[in-house]
Amino acid sequence: MKIVLVKKEDEEYVRQVEATFSSAGTEERDNYEFVFTPCLNISNVDVSDVKVFSGVVPVVVFTSVNAVLSLHSQLQTLEATIGHQIAELKAFCVGKKTAQAIESFLHCEVCGVEKKAADLASLIIAEKTTKEVLFFCGNPHRPELPTLLQKAKIICTEVVCYETIMDKKVIASLHDYTHSPDTVLVFFSPSVANQFLEPLRELQSEDKIRAKGSILASFVAIGPTTGKEFEDCGLLVNVCEEPTPKSVAEEIHKISRH
């Protein structure tokens, strides 16, 4: 089995796959190859012009670790701009890894964690005390969270603190792996999945059916938002229960057993 992880090299994923196959007693556990294909470059965006509108202490919201790390590198600039110490603010986020990064680097109190941005918005709305949020995000980012908060009359300032630059040539090269039934491609970003699937979306119905029929590889998505990109194209995808190496390994093992 060839396991293609669309991210920078991370030995924890290798260890977890090996441990999962070994503990399950899988005979084929030594017959796999790992390929890491990083296709994203992250660069910080200046946050010195952030404004707080309501006059109340805002809540901070994160949907990725990248946003936390970017903000950490610009902490003094941001705090001087908004007039608050970040560590004094309440935080909400998507994913346990993001929560851990917030606590480690920003020292905020994490008041709520959800797996999806839409669910996080619902949690913030249900709290009924939040009047304004600063949503620290990348460019591009999905619109669900700010859209839902604004509908609920919560001021949501989108603070783009990093940019994601995709290497489209690398993403296009991933199609070379899709013609083997012994290959699993693991996606960690909805924007990368969207770019990968763009050629398929552009096909007309009959051509699309033929193209889908030629795809023999299996897909794993790190979370439901990434998984939805595949589902919207009518492709089967295994979606991880948690955005962790262990959960990725478990989904790869499920595929190997079929």
CSV table of C-alpha atoms in Angstrom, one decimal:
chain,number,residue,atom,x,y,z
A,1,MET,CA,0.0,0.0,0.0
A,2,LYS,CA,1.2,3.5,-0.9
A,3,ILE,CA,0.1,6.2,1.6
A,4,VAL,CA,0.3,9.7,0.2
A,5,LEU,CA,0.0,12.4,2.9
A,6,VAL,CA,-0.6,15.8,1.3
A,7,LYS,CA,1.4,17.7,3.9
A,8,LYS,CA,5.0,18.4,5.0
A,9,GLU,CA,6.8,15.4,6.5
A,10,ASP,CA,5.7,14.4,10.0
A,11,GLU,CA,7.0,11.2,11.5
A,12,GLU,CA,4.2,11.0,14.0
A,13,TYR,CA,1.9,9.9,11.2
A,14,VAL,CA,4.3,7.1,10.2
A,15,ARG,CA,4.6,6.0,13.8
A,16,GLN,CA,0.8,5.9,14.3
A,17,VAL,CA,0.2,4.0,11.1
A,18,GLU,CA,2.8,1.4,12.1
A,19,ALA,CA,1.4,1.1,15.6
A,20,THR,CA,-2.2,0.7,14.3
A,21,PHE,CA,-1.3,-2.0,11.8
A,22,SER,CA,0.9,-3.8,14.3
A,23,SER,CA,-1.6,-3.8,17.2
A,24,ALA,CA,-4.3,-5.0,14.8
A,25,GLY,CA,-2.1,-7.9,13.8
A,26,THR,CA,-2.3,-7.0,10.1
A,27,GLU,CA,-0.1,-9.4,8.1
A,28,GLU,CA,0.6,-6.7,5.5
A,29,ARG,CA,1.8,-4.2,8.0
A,30,ASP,CA,5.3,-4.0,6.5
A,31,ASN,CA,4.1,-3.6,2.9
A,32,TYR,CA,3.5,0.1,2.8
A,33,GLU,CA,5.3,3.1,1.6
A,34,PHE,CA,4.9,6.7,2.9
A,35,VAL,CA,5.0,9.7,0.5
A,36,PHE,CA,4.7,13.2,1.9
A,37,THR,CA,3.8,15.9,-0.7
A,38,PRO,CA,3.8,19.4,0.9
A,39,CYS,CA,2.0,21.8,-1.3
A,40,LEU,CA,1.3,24.8,0.9
A,41,ASN,CA,3.5,27.7,1.9
A,42,ILE,CA,2.4,29.9,4.8
A,43,SER,CA,3.3,33.5,5.2
A,44,ASN,CA,2.2,36.0,7.9
A,45,VAL,CA,0.0,39.0,7.2
A,46,ASP,CA,0.4,42.2,9.2
A,47,VAL,CA,-2.4,42.6,11.9
A,48,SER,CA,-1.6,46.2,13.0
A,49,ASP,CA,-4.8,47.7,11.6
A,50,VAL,CA,-7.3,45.5,13.5
A,51,LYS,CA,-10.3,47.5,15.0
A,52,VAL,CA,-12.6,46.6,17.8
A,53,PHE,CA,-16.0,48.1,17.2
A,54,SER,CA,-18.4,47.5,20.0
A,55,GLY,CA,-16.4,48.8,22.9
A,56,VAL,CA,-16.7,45.5,24.8
A,57,VAL,CA,-13.9,43.0,25.3
A,58,PRO,CA,-14.0,40.8,22.2
A,59,VAL,CA,-13.9,37.0,22.0
A,60,VAL,CA,-11.2,35.5,19.8
A,61,VAL,CA,-11.9,32.7,17.4
A,62,PHE,CA,-9.5,30.4,15.6
A,63,THR,CA,-10.1,27.6,13.1
A,64,SER,CA,-6.5,26.5,12.6
A,65,VAL,CA,-3.2,26.1,14.3
A,66,ASN,CA,-1.6,28.3,11.6
A,67,ALA,CA,-3.6,31.3,12.7
A,68,VAL,CA,-2.5,30.8,16.3
A,69,LEU,CA,1.1,30.6,15.3
A,70,SER,CA,0.9,33.6,13.1
A,71,LEU,CA,-0.7,35.6,15.9
A,72,HIS,CA,1.8,34.5,18.4
A,73,SER,CA,4.6,35.9,16.2
A,74,GLN,CA,2.8,39.3,16.1
A,75,LEU,CA,1.4,39.4,19.6
A,76,GLN,CA,2.8,42.7,20.8
A,77,THR,CA,1.6,44.5,17.7
A,78,LEU,CA,-1.9,43.1,18.0
A,79,GLU,CA,-2.3,43.8,21.7
A,80,ALA,CA,-1.2,47.4,21.2
A,81,THR,CA,-3.7,47.8,18.4
A,82,ILE,CA,-6.8,46.4,20.2
A,83,GLY,CA,-5.9,47.6,23.7
A,84,HIS,CA,-6.3,44.2,25.3
A,85,GLN,CA,-3.9,41.5,26.4
A,86,ILE,CA,-4.7,38.3,24.4
A,87,ALA,CA,-4.2,36.2,27.5
A,88,GLU,CA,-7.1,38.0,29.1
A,89,LEU,CA,-9.6,37.1,26.4
A,90,LYS,CA,-11.9,34.2,26.0
A,91,ALA,CA,-11.2,31.9,23.0
A,92,PHE,CA,-13.2,29.5,20.9
A,93,CYS,CA,-11.7,27.2,18.3
A,94,VAL,CA,-12.0,24.3,15.9
A,95,GLY,CA,-10.0,21.2,16.8
A,96,LYS,CA,-8.2,20.0,19.9
A,97,LYS,CA,-4.8,20.7,18.4
A,98,THR,CA,-5.8,24.3,17.9
A,99,ALA,CA,-6.9,24.5,21.5
A,100,GLN,CA,-3.6,23.1,22.7
A,101,ALA,CA,-1.8,25.7,20.6
A,102,ILE,CA,-3.9,28.5,22.0
A,103,GLU,CA,-3.1,27.4,25.6
A,104,SER,CA,0.6,26.9,24.9
A,105,PHE,CA,1.3,30.1,22.8
A,106,LEU,CA,-1.4,32.6,23.7
A,107,HIS,CA,-2.3,31.5,27.2
A,108,CYS,CA,-6.0,32.2,26.6
A,109,GLU,CA,-8.9,30.5,28.3
A,110,VAL,CA,-10.4,28.2,25.7
A,111,CYS,CA,-14.1,28.2,26.4
A,112,GLY,CA,-15.3,26.0,23.6
A,113,VAL,CA,-14.0,23.6,21.0
A,114,GLU,CA,-15.9,22.0,18.1
A,115,LYS,CA,-14.9,19.9,15.1
A,116,LYS,CA,-16.5,22.1,12.5
A,117,ALA,CA,-16.7,25.9,12.1
A,118,ALA,CA,-20.5,25.9,11.7
A,119,ASP,CA,-20.8,24.0,15.0
A,120,LEU,CA,-18.5,26.5,16.7
A,121,ALA,CA,-20.6,29.4,15.5
A,122,SER,CA,-23.7,27.7,16.9
A,123,LEU,CA,-21.9,27.2,20.2
A,124,ILE,CA,-20.9,30.9,20.4
A,125,ILE,CA,-24.4,32.0,19.5
A,126,ALA,CA,-26.0,29.7,22.1
A,127,GLU,CA,-23.8,31.3,24.8
A,128,LYS,CA,-25.8,34.5,24.3
A,129,THR,CA,-23.2,36.7,26.0
A,130,THR,CA,-20.8,37.3,23.1
A,131,LYS,CA,-21.3,40.6,21.3
A,132,GLU,CA,-18.2,40.7,19.1
A,133,VAL,CA,-15.5,38.3,18.0
A,134,LEU,CA,-12.2,38.7,16.3
A,135,PHE,CA,-11.9,35.8,13.9
A,136,PHE,CA,-8.2,35.1,13.1
A,137,CYS,CA,-8.0,33.2,9.8
A,138,GLY,CA,-6.1,32.6,6.7
A,139,ASN,CA,-6.6,33.7,3.1
A,140,PRO,CA,-8.4,31.8,1.7
A,141,HIS,CA,-10.8,30.7,4.3
A,142,ARG,CA,-14.4,29.3,4.4
A,143,PRO,CA,-17.2,31.7,5.1
A,144,GLU,CA,-19.5,29.6,7.3
A,145,LEU,CA,-18.5,30.9,10.7
A,146,PRO,CA,-18.6,34.7,10.0
A,147,THR,CA,-21.8,34.3,8.0
A,148,LEU,CA,-23.6,32.5,10.9
A,149,LEU,CA,-22.3,34.9,13.5
A,150,GLN,CA,-23.4,38.0,11.5
A,151,LYS,CA,-26.8,36.5,11.0
A,152,ALA,CA,-27.1,36.3,14.8
A,153,LYS,CA,-26.2,40.0,15.1
A,154,ILE,CA,-22.7,39.2,16.5
A,155,ILE,CA,-20.0,41.6,15.2
A,156,CYS,CA,-17.4,39.4,13.5
A,157,THR,CA,-14.2,41.0,12.3
A,158,GLU,CA,-12.3,38.7,10.0
A,159,VAL,CA,-8.6,39.2,10.7
A,160,VAL,CA,-6.5,37.6,8.0
A,161,CYS,CA,-3.2,36.9,9.8
A,162,TYR,CA,-1.7,34.5,7.3
A,163,GLU,CA,-1.8,33.6,3.6
A,164,THR,CA,-1.8,30.1,2.2
A,165,ILE,CA,-0.1,29.8,-1.1
A,166,MET,CA,-0.8,26.6,-3.0
A,167,ASP,CA,1.7,24.9,-5.3
A,168,LYS,CA,-0.8,24.0,-8.0
A,169,LYS,CA,1.8,21.9,-9.9
A,170,VAL,CA,2.3,19.7,-6.9
A,171,ILE,CA,-1.4,19.3,-6.4
A,172,ALA,CA,-1.9,18.4,-10.1
A,173,SER,CA,0.8,15.8,-9.7
A,174,LEU,CA,-1.3,14.0,-7.1
A,175,HIS,CA,-3.6,12.8,-9.9
A,176,ASP,CA,-0.8,10.4,-10.9
A,177,TYR,CA,-1.5,8.4,-7.7
A,178,THR,CA,-5.3,8.0,-8.3
A,179,HIS,CA,-5.1,5.1,-10.8
A,180,SER,CA,-3.8,2.5,-8.3
A,181,PRO,CA,-6.2,0.6,-6.0
A,182,ASP,CA,-3.4,0.2,-3.5
A,183,THR,CA,-3.0,3.9,-2.9
A,184,VAL,CA,-4.5,6.1,-0.2
A,185,LEU,CA,-4.3,9.8,-0.5
A,186,VAL,CA,-4.8,11.8,2.8
A,187,PHE,CA,-5.9,15.4,2.6
A,188,PHE,CA,-5.5,17.9,5.4
A,189,SER,CA,-7.0,21.1,3.9
A,190,PRO,CA,-10.3,21.9,2.2
A,191,SER,CA,-8.6,24.4,-0.1
A,192,VAL,CA,-6.1,21.8,-1.3
A,193,ALA,CA,-8.9,19.2,-1.7
A,194,ASN,CA,-10.9,21.8,-3.7
A,195,GLN,CA,-8.0,22.5,-6.0
A,196,PHE,CA,-7.3,18.8,-6.4
A,197,LEU,CA,-10.9,18.2,-7.5
A,198,GLU,CA,-11.3,21.2,-9.7
A,199,PRO,CA,-10.6,19.3,-13.0
A,200,LEU,CA,-13.3,16.8,-12.1
A,201,ARG,CA,-15.9,19.5,-11.3
A,202,GLU,CA,-15.3,21.2,-14.6
A,203,LEU,CA,-16.2,18.0,-16.6
A,204,GLN,CA,-19.6,17.5,-18.2
A,205,SER,CA,-21.7,14.7,-16.9
A,206,GLU,CA,-20.6,11.8,-19.1
A,207,ASP,CA,-17.0,12.8,-19.0
A,208,LYS,CA,-17.3,13.2,-15.2
A,209,ILE,CA,-18.7,9.6,-14.9
A,210,ARG,CA,-15.7,8.2,-16.9
A,211,ALA,CA,-13.2,10.2,-14.9
A,212,LYS,CA,-14.7,9.1,-11.6
A,213,GLY,CA,-14.6,5.5,-12.9
A,214,SER,CA,-10.9,5.8,-13.5
A,215,ILE,CA,-10.2,6.7,-9.9
A,216,LEU,CA,-9.1,3.6,-8.1
A,217,ALA,CA,-7.3,5.1,-5.1
A,218,SER,CA,-9.0,5.7,-1.8
A,219,PHE,CA,-9.2,9.1,0.0
A,220,VAL,CA,-9.0,10.1,3.7
A,221,ALA,CA,-10.0,13.6,4.9
A,222,ILE,CA,-8.7,15.1,8.1
A,223,GLY,CA,-12.1,16.5,9.0
A,224,PRO,CA,-15.7,16.9,7.7
A,225,THR,CA,-15.0,20.2,5.9
A,226,THR,CA,-12.3,18.6,3.9
A,227,GLY,CA,-14.4,15.5,3.4
A,228,LYS,CA,-17.3,17.6,2.0
A,229,GLU,CA,-15.2,18.6,-0.9
A,230,PHE,CA,-15.0,14.9,-2.0
A,231,GLU,CA,-18.7,14.2,-1.2
A,232,ASP,CA,-19.8,17.2,-3.2
A,233,CYS,CA,-18.0,15.6,-6.2
A,234,GLY,CA,-19.7,12.2,-5.5
A,235,LEU,CA,-16.5,10.5,-4.4
A,236,LEU,CA,-16.3,8.2,-1.4
A,237,VAL,CA,-14.0,9.5,1.4
A,238,ASN,CA,-13.1,8.3,4.9
A,239,VAL,CA,-13.4,11.2,7.3
A,240,CYS,CA,-11.4,11.2,10.5
A,241,GLU,CA,-13.3,11.4,13.7
A,242,GLU,CA,-10.5,13.6,15.1
A,243,PRO,CA,-7.9,15.7,13.3
A,244,THR,CA,-5.0,13.6,14.7
A,245,PRO,CA,-2.4,11.2,13.4
A,246,LYS,CA,-4.0,8.4,15.4
A,247,SER,CA,-7.4,9.0,13.7
A,248,VAL,CA,-5.7,9.2,10.3
A,249,ALA,CA,-4.0,5.9,10.9
A,250,GLU,CA,-7.3,4.3,11.9
A,251,GLU,CA,-9.0,5.4,8.7
A,252,ILE,CA,-6.1,4.1,6.6
A,253,HIS,CA,-6.3,0.7,8.4
A,254,LYS,CA,-10.1,0.5,7.7
A,255,ILE,CA,-9.4,1.0,4.0
A,256,SER,CA,-6.7,-1.7,4.1
A,257,ARG,CA,-9.1,-4.2,5.4
A,258,HIS,CA,-11.5,-3.9,2.4
